[in-house]
Short mmCIF file of C-alpha atoms in Angstrom, two decimals:
data_model
loop_
_atom_site.label_atom_id
_atom_site.label_comp_id
_atom_site.label_asym_id
_atom_site.label_seq_id
_atom_site.Cartn_x
_atom_site.Cartn_y
_atom_site.Cartn_z
CA UNK A 1 12.32 -16.29 0.21
CA UNK A 2 13.75 -19.09 -1.93
CA UNK A 3 15.76 -17.83 -4.90
CA UNK A 4 16.69 -19.72 -8.05
CA UNK A 5 19.17 -18.34 -10.59
CA UNK A 6 20.25 -20.18 -13.69
CA UNK A 7 21.46 -19.62 -17.22
CA UNK A 8 18.62 -20.18 -19.69
CA UNK A 9 20.42 -19.00 -22.84
CA UNK A 10 23.97 -18.03 -23.72
CA UNK A 11 24.85 -15.37 -21.10
CA UNK A 12 21.16 -14.92 -20.24
CA UNK A 13 20.33 -15.57 -16.58
CA UNK A 14 16.95 -15.86 -14.89
CA UNK A 15 16.55 -15.06 -11.19
CA UNK A 16 13.26 -16.58 -10.05
CA UNK A 17 11.57 -15.60 -6.78
CA UNK A 18 8.28 -17.39 -6.13
CA UNK A 19 5.79 -15.23 -4.25
CA UNK A 20 2.04 -15.50 -3.83
CA UNK A 21 1.46 -12.59 -1.46
CA UNK A 22 1.64 -9.88 -4.14
CA UNK A 23 -1.22 -8.86 -6.42
CA UNK A 24 1.25 -8.07 -9.18
CA UNK A 25 4.09 -9.87 -10.90
CA UNK A 26 7.43 -8.16 -11.47
CA UNK A 27 9.39 -8.93 -14.63
CA UNK A 28 12.73 -7.25 -15.34
CA UNK A 29 15.28 -7.42 -18.18
CA UNK A 30 18.66 -5.72 -17.66
CA UNK A 31 21.75 -5.69 -19.85
CA UNK A 32 24.95 -5.52 -17.77
CA UNK A 33 27.62 -3.55 -19.61
CA UNK A 34 30.91 -1.91 -18.53
CA UNK A 35 30.48 1.69 -17.36
CA UNK A 36 32.67 3.76 -19.66
CA UNK A 37 32.94 7.50 -20.14
CA UNK A 38 32.61 7.25 -23.90
CA UNK A 39 29.48 5.06 -23.91
CA UNK A 40 27.62 5.92 -20.66
CA UNK A 41 25.41 8.52 -22.37
CA UNK A 42 24.54 6.02 -25.10
CA UNK A 43 23.46 3.50 -22.47
CA UNK A 44 21.42 6.14 -20.65
CA UNK A 45 19.67 7.28 -23.84
CA UNK A 46 18.90 3.84 -25.26
CA UNK A 47 15.98 2.72 -23.01
CA UNK A 48 14.44 6.19 -23.26
CA UNK A 49 14.28 5.79 -27.04
CA UNK A 50 13.20 2.14 -26.93
CA UNK A 51 10.20 3.00 -24.73
CA UNK A 52 8.77 5.11 -27.56
CA UNK A 53 7.54 2.16 -29.60
CA UNK A 54 7.97 -1.26 -31.21
CA UNK A 55 7.40 -2.40 -34.77
CA UNK A 56 3.94 -3.68 -33.80
CA UNK A 57 3.17 -0.66 -31.57
CA UNK A 58 5.17 2.15 -33.21
CA UNK A 59 4.13 5.01 -30.93
CA UNK A 60 3.32 5.70 -27.30
CA UNK A 61 -0.43 5.69 -27.92
CA UNK A 62 -0.40 2.17 -29.33
CA UNK A 63 1.99 0.96 -26.64
CA UNK A 64 -0.30 2.38 -23.96
CA UNK A 65 -3.26 0.63 -25.57
CA UNK A 66 -1.36 -2.67 -25.52
CA UNK A 67 -0.60 -2.26 -21.82
CA UNK A 68 -4.21 -1.31 -21.13
CA UNK A 69 -5.18 -4.66 -22.64
CA UNK A 70 -2.98 -6.22 -19.94
CA UNK A 71 -5.11 -4.59 -17.22
CA UNK A 72 -2.91 -1.54 -16.86
CA UNK A 73 0.50 -3.17 -16.97
CA UNK A 74 3.45 -0.80 -16.65
CA UNK A 75 6.85 -1.16 -18.29
CA UNK A 76 9.38 1.47 -17.26
CA UNK A 77 12.93 2.13 -18.52
CA UNK A 78 15.80 1.88 -16.02
CA UNK A 79 19.38 3.19 -16.09
CA UNK A 80 21.37 2.13 -13.03
CA UNK A 81 24.97 2.12 -11.88
CA UNK A 82 26.19 -0.87 -9.90
CA UNK A 83 29.88 -0.72 -8.99
CA UNK A 84 31.54 -0.16 -12.38
CA UNK A 85 28.66 -1.55 -14.43
CA UNK A 86 25.82 0.21 -16.21
CA UNK A 87 22.52 -1.69 -16.04
CA UNK A 88 20.21 -0.86 -18.93
CA UNK A 89 16.71 -2.20 -19.47
CA UNK A 90 13.09 -2.27 -18.39
CA UNK A 91 11.06 -3.32 -15.36
CA UNK A 92 7.48 -4.50 -15.90
CA UNK A 93 4.69 -4.70 -13.34
CA UNK A 94 1.48 -6.54 -14.27
CA UNK A 95 -1.48 -8.05 -12.45
CA UNK A 96 -0.48 -11.47 -11.14
CA UNK A 97 -2.15 -14.32 -12.98
CA UNK A 98 -3.71 -15.58 -9.73
CA UNK A 99 -5.81 -12.38 -9.65
CA UNK A 100 -6.56 -12.10 -13.37
CA UNK A 101 -10.24 -12.39 -14.38
CA UNK A 102 -11.41 -15.76 -15.70
CA UNK A 103 -7.95 -17.30 -15.34
CA UNK A 104 -6.45 -15.12 -18.06
CA UNK A 105 -2.69 -15.54 -18.54
CA UNK A 106 -0.83 -12.21 -18.42
CA UNK A 107 2.76 -13.42 -17.98
CA UNK A 108 3.31 -14.49 -21.58
CA UNK A 109 2.01 -11.34 -23.33
CA UNK A 110 3.86 -9.12 -20.85
CA UNK A 111 7.11 -11.01 -21.46
CA UNK A 112 6.51 -10.75 -25.20
CA UNK A 113 6.01 -6.99 -25.01
CA UNK A 114 9.14 -6.64 -22.87
CA UNK A 115 11.10 -8.59 -25.48
CA UNK A 116 9.70 -6.44 -28.28
CA UNK A 117 10.73 -3.21 -26.58
CA UNK A 118 14.34 -4.39 -26.39
CA UNK A 119 14.72 -6.50 -29.53
CA UNK A 120 12.11 -5.24 -32.01
CA UNK A 121 11.89 -1.46 -31.50
CA UNK A 122 10.43 0.77 -34.14
CA UNK A 123 13.04 1.58 -36.82
CA UNK A 124 13.18 3.22 -40.23
CA UNK A 125 15.77 2.27 -42.84
CA UNK A 126 17.72 0.24 -40.30
CA UNK A 127 18.02 2.88 -37.61
CA UNK A 128 15.95 4.43 -34.85
CA UNK A 129 13.53 7.21 -35.69
CA UNK A 130 15.40 10.51 -35.68
CA UNK A 131 12.50 12.37 -34.09
CA UNK A 132 12.43 9.91 -31.17
CA UNK A 133 16.19 10.12 -30.64
CA UNK A 134 16.22 13.92 -30.85
CA UNK A 135 13.37 14.25 -28.35
CA UNK A 136 14.79 11.81 -25.80
CA UNK A 137 18.30 13.21 -26.21
CA UNK A 138 16.94 16.61 -25.17
CA UNK A 139 15.31 14.98 -22.12
CA UNK A 140 18.58 13.24 -21.22
CA UNK A 141 20.51 16.50 -21.52
CA UNK A 142 17.98 18.14 -19.20
CA UNK A 143 18.51 15.33 -16.67
CA UNK A 144 22.29 15.68 -16.82
CA UNK A 145 22.11 19.46 -16.38
CA UNK A 146 19.58 19.19 -13.56
CA UNK A 147 22.13 17.46 -11.33
CA UNK A 148 23.72 20.87 -10.89
CA UNK A 149 20.46 22.17 -9.45
CA UNK A 150 20.61 19.73 -6.53
CA UNK A 151 23.82 20.90 -4.91
CA UNK A 152 24.05 17.86 -2.63
CA UNK A 153 23.92 15.48 -5.59
CA UNK A 154 26.32 17.72 -7.49
CA UNK A 155 28.88 17.70 -4.66
CA UNK A 156 28.62 13.91 -4.31
CA UNK A 157 29.12 13.50 -8.08
CA UNK A 158 32.06 15.91 -8.19
CA UNK A 159 33.70 14.08 -5.27
CA UNK A 160 33.64 10.78 -7.18
CA UNK A 161 34.80 12.46 -10.38
CA UNK A 162 37.84 13.85 -8.56
CA UNK A 163 38.51 10.86 -6.33
CA UNK A 164 38.04 8.27 -9.09
CA UNK A 165 39.40 10.24 -12.04
CA UNK A 166 40.45 7.66 -14.63
CA UNK A 167 38.36 4.94 -12.98
CA UNK A 168 34.96 3.79 -14.30
CA UNK A 169 33.50 4.42 -10.84
CA UNK A 170 33.92 8.15 -11.39
CA UNK A 171 31.54 8.10 -14.39
CA UNK A 172 27.92 9.18 -13.90
CA UNK A 173 25.23 6.66 -14.82
CA UNK A 174 23.86 9.28 -17.24
CA UNK A 175 27.20 10.02 -18.87
CA UNK A 176 28.23 13.56 -19.71
CA UNK A 177 26.64 16.44 -21.57
CA UNK A 178 29.16 16.66 -24.44
CA UNK A 179 28.88 12.98 -25.36
CA UNK A 180 25.09 12.97 -25.10
CA UNK A 181 24.77 16.03 -27.32
CA UNK A 182 26.68 14.30 -30.13
CA UNK A 183 24.49 11.18 -30.31
CA UNK A 184 22.31 10.68 -33.37
CA UNK A 185 19.97 7.87 -34.40
CA UNK A 186 22.58 6.07 -36.50
CA UNK A 187 25.22 6.09 -33.75
CA UNK A 188 22.70 4.97 -31.12
CA UNK A 189 21.45 2.08 -33.27
CA UNK A 190 25.00 0.86 -33.90
CA UNK A 191 25.77 1.07 -30.17
CA UNK A 192 22.63 -0.87 -29.21
CA UNK A 193 23.34 -3.74 -31.60
CA UNK A 194 26.90 -4.14 -30.35
CA UNK A 195 26.01 -3.72 -26.67
CA UNK A 196 23.13 -6.20 -26.65
CA UNK A 197 25.13 -8.85 -28.52
CA UNK A 198 28.13 -8.52 -26.19
CA UNK A 199 26.46 -8.03 -22.80
CA UNK A 200 25.11 -10.40 -20.20
CA UNK A 201 21.32 -10.21 -19.82
CA UNK A 202 19.86 -10.56 -16.34
CA UNK A 203 16.17 -11.49 -16.15
CA UNK A 204 14.22 -11.27 -12.90
CA UNK A 205 10.76 -12.58 -12.03
CA UNK A 206 8.76 -12.37 -8.81
CA UNK A 207 5.22 -13.71 -8.76
CA UNK A 208 3.07 -16.82 -8.49
CA UNK A 209 3.84 -18.48 -11.85
CA UNK A 210 5.83 -21.73 -11.88
CA UNK A 211 9.50 -21.41 -12.80
CA UNK A 212 9.26 -23.56 -15.94
CA UNK A 213 6.46 -21.40 -17.27
CA UNK A 214 8.42 -18.18 -16.63
CA UNK A 215 11.44 -19.68 -18.36
CA UNK A 216 9.45 -20.72 -21.40
CA UNK A 217 7.82 -17.30 -21.69
CA UNK A 218 11.18 -15.54 -21.54
CA UNK A 219 12.88 -17.97 -23.92
CA UNK A 220 10.15 -17.20 -26.46
CA UNK A 221 10.29 -13.45 -25.84
CA UNK A 222 14.08 -13.24 -26.23
CA UNK A 223 14.59 -15.94 -28.86
CA UNK A 224 15.77 -13.36 -31.41
CA UNK A 225 18.56 -12.03 -29.16
CA UNK A 226 21.83 -12.29 -31.10
CA UNK A 227 25.02 -13.21 -29.28
CA UNK A 228 28.46 -11.93 -30.24
CA UNK A 229 31.91 -11.64 -28.67
CA UNK A 230 31.50 -11.26 -24.93
CA UNK A 231 32.22 -7.97 -23.12
CA UNK A 232 31.96 -8.82 -19.43
CA UNK A 233 32.67 -5.99 -17.00
CA UNK A 234 35.93 -6.43 -15.13
CA UNK A 235 35.80 -6.75 -11.33
CA UNK A 236 36.16 -3.31 -9.72
CA UNK A 237 39.76 -2.46 -8.96
CA UNK A 238 40.60 -1.10 -5.53
CA UNK A 239 43.18 1.61 -5.00
CA UNK A 240 45.03 2.82 -1.92
CA UNK A 241 44.50 6.35 -0.66
CA UNK A 242 47.31 8.83 -1.45
CA UNK A 243 49.77 9.73 1.30
CA UNK A 244 48.27 13.23 1.36
CA UNK A 245 44.51 13.64 0.77
CA UNK A 246 43.44 15.61 -2.27
CA UNK A 247 41.66 18.87 -1.45
CA UNK A 248 39.29 20.32 -4.07
CA UNK A 249 37.35 23.55 -3.56
CA UNK A 250 34.88 25.03 -6.06
CA UNK A 251 32.52 27.99 -5.94
CA UNK A 252 28.91 28.32 -7.03
CA UNK A 253 25.97 30.54 -6.14
CA UNK A 254 25.03 28.62 -3.00
CA UNK A 255 24.11 29.78 0.48
CA UNK A 256 24.93 26.45 2.13
CA UNK A 257 28.33 24.86 1.66
CA UNK A 258 28.56 21.20 0.65
CA UNK A 259 31.36 19.16 2.17
CA UNK A 260 31.90 15.73 0.59
CA UNK A 261 34.67 13.37 1.67
CA UNK A 262 35.90 10.14 0.10
CA UNK A 263 37.76 7.35 1.89
CA UNK A 264 39.37 4.14 0.65
CA UNK A 265 38.67 0.94 2.62
CA UNK A 266 41.20 -1.85 2.06
CA UNK A 267 39.53 -4.42 4.32
CA UNK A 268 38.00 -7.59 2.89
CA UNK A 269 35.76 -8.02 5.94
CA UNK A 270 32.61 -6.65 4.31
CA UNK A 271 30.11 -7.45 7.13
CA UNK A 272 32.35 -5.70 9.67
CA UNK A 273 32.80 -2.69 7.36
CA UNK A 274 29.02 -2.46 6.87
CA UNK A 275 28.54 -2.16 10.63
CA UNK A 276 31.48 0.24 10.99
CA UNK A 277 29.83 2.53 8.44
CA UNK A 278 26.47 2.32 10.22
CA UNK A 279 28.15 3.30 13.49
CA UNK A 280 29.99 6.15 11.79
CA UNK A 281 27.29 7.78 9.67
CA UNK A 282 24.86 5.27 8.18
CA UNK A 283 21.83 5.82 10.45
CA UNK A 284 20.08 8.46 12.54
CA UNK A 285 21.78 6.92 15.60
CA UNK A 286 25.25 7.26 14.09
CA UNK A 287 28.10 9.37 15.42
CA UNK A 288 27.88 11.85 12.54
CA UNK A 289 24.19 12.44 13.12
CA UNK A 290 24.17 12.43 16.91
CA UNK A 291 27.38 14.41 17.47
CA UNK A 292 28.31 16.50 14.42
CA UNK A 293 24.73 17.43 13.55
CA UNK A 294 22.69 17.26 16.76
CA UNK A 295 25.15 17.90 19.59
CA UNK A 296 27.59 20.33 17.94
CA UNK A 297 25.25 21.78 15.26
CA UNK A 298 28.11 21.91 12.77
CA UNK A 299 26.05 20.78 9.78
CA UNK A 300 22.53 20.70 8.41
CA UNK A 301 22.90 17.05 7.48
CA UNK A 302 25.71 14.49 7.65
CA UNK A 303 25.70 10.86 6.58
CA UNK A 304 28.04 8.23 5.20
CA UNK A 305 27.65 5.56 2.53
CA UNK A 306 29.74 2.41 2.03
CA UNK A 307 30.13 0.97 -1.50
CA UNK A 308 31.27 -2.55 -0.70
CA UNK A 309 32.10 -3.65 -4.24
CA UNK A 310 34.49 -0.75 -4.74
CA UNK A 311 35.80 -0.42 -1.18
CA UNK A 312 34.87 3.25 -0.93
CA UNK A 313 33.20 5.14 1.92
CA UNK A 314 31.83 8.63 1.29
CA UNK A 315 30.53 11.34 3.61
CA UNK A 316 27.96 13.90 2.50
CA UNK A 317 27.26 17.00 4.60
CA UNK A 318 25.85 20.52 4.36
CA UNK A 319 27.61 23.20 6.38
CA UNK A 320 28.15 26.92 6.79
CA UNK A 321 31.31 27.99 4.98
CA UNK A 322 32.75 29.47 8.19
CA UNK A 323 32.45 26.06 9.87
CA UNK A 324 34.50 24.20 7.25
CA UNK A 325 37.59 23.57 9.37
CA UNK A 326 35.63 22.57 12.47
CA UNK A 327 33.24 20.30 10.57
CA UNK A 328 36.07 18.58 8.69
CA UNK A 329 38.01 18.00 11.88
CA UNK A 330 34.97 16.71 13.78
CA UNK A 331 33.98 14.28 11.02
CA UNK A 332 37.49 12.83 11.11
CA UNK A 333 37.35 12.76 14.92
CA UNK A 334 34.16 10.67 14.84
CA UNK A 335 35.78 8.23 12.39
CA UNK A 336 38.75 7.91 14.74
CA UNK A 337 36.35 7.12 17.59
CA UNK A 338 34.96 4.17 15.60
CA UNK A 339 38.50 3.07 14.74
CA UNK A 340 39.36 3.04 18.45
CA UNK A 341 36.19 1.12 19.31
CA UNK A 342 34.68 4.00 21.27
CA UNK A 343 30.98 3.27 21.09
CA UNK A 344 28.31 2.23 23.56
CA UNK A 345 26.58 -1.16 23.41
CA UNK A 346 23.34 0.53 22.38
CA UNK A 347 25.04 2.14 19.37
CA UNK A 348 26.13 -1.23 17.99
CA UNK A 349 22.73 -2.72 18.79
CA UNK A 350 21.06 0.14 16.91
CA UNK A 351 23.35 -0.40 13.90
CA UNK A 352 22.54 -4.11 13.80
CA UNK A 353 18.83 -3.37 14.21
CA UNK A 354 18.84 -0.86 11.35
CA UNK A 355 20.54 -3.32 9.00
CA UNK A 356 18.23 -6.13 10.08
CA UNK A 357 15.14 -4.02 9.43
CA UNK A 358 16.47 -2.95 6.02
CA UNK A 359 17.22 -6.49 4.88
CA UNK A 360 14.00 -7.98 6.28
CA UNK A 361 11.89 -5.31 4.57
CA UNK A 362 13.22 -6.32 1.13
CA UNK A 363 10.71 -9.16 1.03
CA UNK A 364 7.83 -6.68 1.25
CA UNK A 365 8.60 -5.03 -2.09
CA UNK A 366 9.10 -6.67 -5.47
CA UNK A 367 10.95 -3.58 -6.67
CA UNK A 368 13.34 -3.68 -3.72
CA UNK A 369 14.06 -7.36 -4.31
CA UNK A 370 14.67 -6.79 -8.02
CA UNK A 371 17.06 -3.97 -7.18
CA UNK A 372 18.89 -6.05 -4.56
CA UNK A 373 19.39 -9.12 -6.75
CA UNK A 374 20.35 -7.00 -9.76
CA UNK A 375 23.12 -5.48 -7.64
CA UNK A 376 24.20 -8.96 -6.59
CA UNK A 377 24.31 -10.23 -10.17
CA UNK A 378 26.06 -7.14 -11.53
CA UNK A 379 28.82 -7.19 -8.90
CA UNK A 380 29.36 -10.94 -8.63
CA UNK A 381 27.91 -11.42 -5.15
CA UNK A 382 25.57 -14.22 -4.25
CA UNK A 383 24.48 -13.99 -0.61
CA UNK A 384 20.77 -13.67 0.05
CA UNK A 385 19.45 -11.09 2.53
CA UNK A 386 19.01 -13.92 5.04
CA UNK A 387 22.62 -15.08 4.57
CA UNK A 388 23.91 -11.52 4.93
CA UNK A 389 21.95 -11.18 8.18
CA UNK A 390 23.71 -14.24 9.58
CA UNK A 391 27.11 -12.86 8.55
CA UNK A 392 26.34 -9.55 10.25
CA UNK A 393 25.21 -11.26 13.46
CA UNK A 394 28.60 -12.99 13.72
CA UNK A 395 30.66 -9.77 13.56
CA UNK A 396 32.55 -8.96 16.76
CA UNK A 397 33.54 -5.48 18.00
CA UNK A 398 37.18 -6.41 17.34
CA UNK A 399 36.41 -7.05 13.67
CA UNK A 400 34.58 -3.73 13.41
CA UNK A 401 37.57 -1.87 14.83
CA UNK A 402 39.94 -3.67 12.46
CA UNK A 403 37.75 -2.89 9.44
CA UNK A 404 37.40 0.77 10.43
CA UNK A 405 41.17 1.09 10.86
CA UNK A 406 41.57 0.28 7.15
CA UNK A 407 39.68 3.47 6.21
CA UNK A 408 41.96 6.22 4.88
CA UNK A 409 40.99 9.68 3.65
CA UNK A 410 41.47 10.05 -0.11
CA UNK A 411 39.70 13.24 -1.26
CA UNK A 412 37.91 16.23 0.27
CA UNK A 413 35.57 18.21 -1.99
CA UNK A 414 34.09 21.49 -0.78
CA UNK A 415 31.48 23.49 -2.69
CA UNK A 416 31.18 26.99 -1.27
CA UNK A 417 29.36 30.18 -2.16
CA UNK A 418 31.04 32.88 -4.19
CA UNK A 419 32.46 35.72 -2.12
CA UNK A 420 31.10 39.19 -2.88
#
């Protein structure tokens, strides 16, 4: 799919993807701001409050009525973490104009409503409504606390907090409970004005409308956006693993232990590292799944994830506490097998096939494409899925071995049950 990305206002970029096969159009507006411990909760709370109303539609009932007039359009808040950036905004889905009755134009009013939500929210005496902020702050606090209830997510979060202590990458996209609890309507309003003026705005459109029409609609919708001193996120810094891995053990009321491991990858050969991760633990044909889980039955689940922009590989697994030493040793043994190039031809073919299917399927979902290109824009990458496929097809086994040999263990986090 042909992509066009260009700057249409000062630090406002439009990514345009023409598509006529969808019955809906996707329109997204995302502010890209540095992920910081002291402001992450503000960024997470802001779109939740903004969704409550605009000056022309000051409550949810009137907003819903406005979207009903657009044949059931939906505009949903988003809070995402990409590398060391926090992406804050809304994603709209509306009937594509090519399917609208009697040739009605839905792009322009949808863009206008999206602009209102971000730039003309309902306020009173120059600040957000206290009752809206208080209500959504309570919801945000519930979301932050609920991470503890999913012990797998909690272990993965705690691993990054320990491994990346002092780094933005160790900050949750939702921030922390103490900071969130202290936010009021005045503080949130001040944060939003500064953040929007300083941050880059990424706009995304996928649908049948011509590019010039999309650009005009968005220029009108965001014409009141003020621009101030720029705060562009710094490129993610990469760090070497310590000479001795950090070992962190915590106890909770759990019946299944959670073993999370973090590795630093110093290679710059991203395509080779992507395939090395897929061989190691990125698919159901990987060594972690086939050997540690299926063959040896040392864990209930085991998988790995590679964060290319940060050069970090993480392993997530659920084990019996008594199997900790064996599971840890076997996970490292499987990594060493990849580093030595010990895999069958079918394993590499399966890894390539899995990545090919994942990239090719992006074109079947507007949401998946928006998410992919947002990640590209936020982290300074520019290859299309098709270009990445070509790069992956050129990777040799020797490059995979070299990339895998750059992987060094940094931190081991183990969450175990309390002993009676």
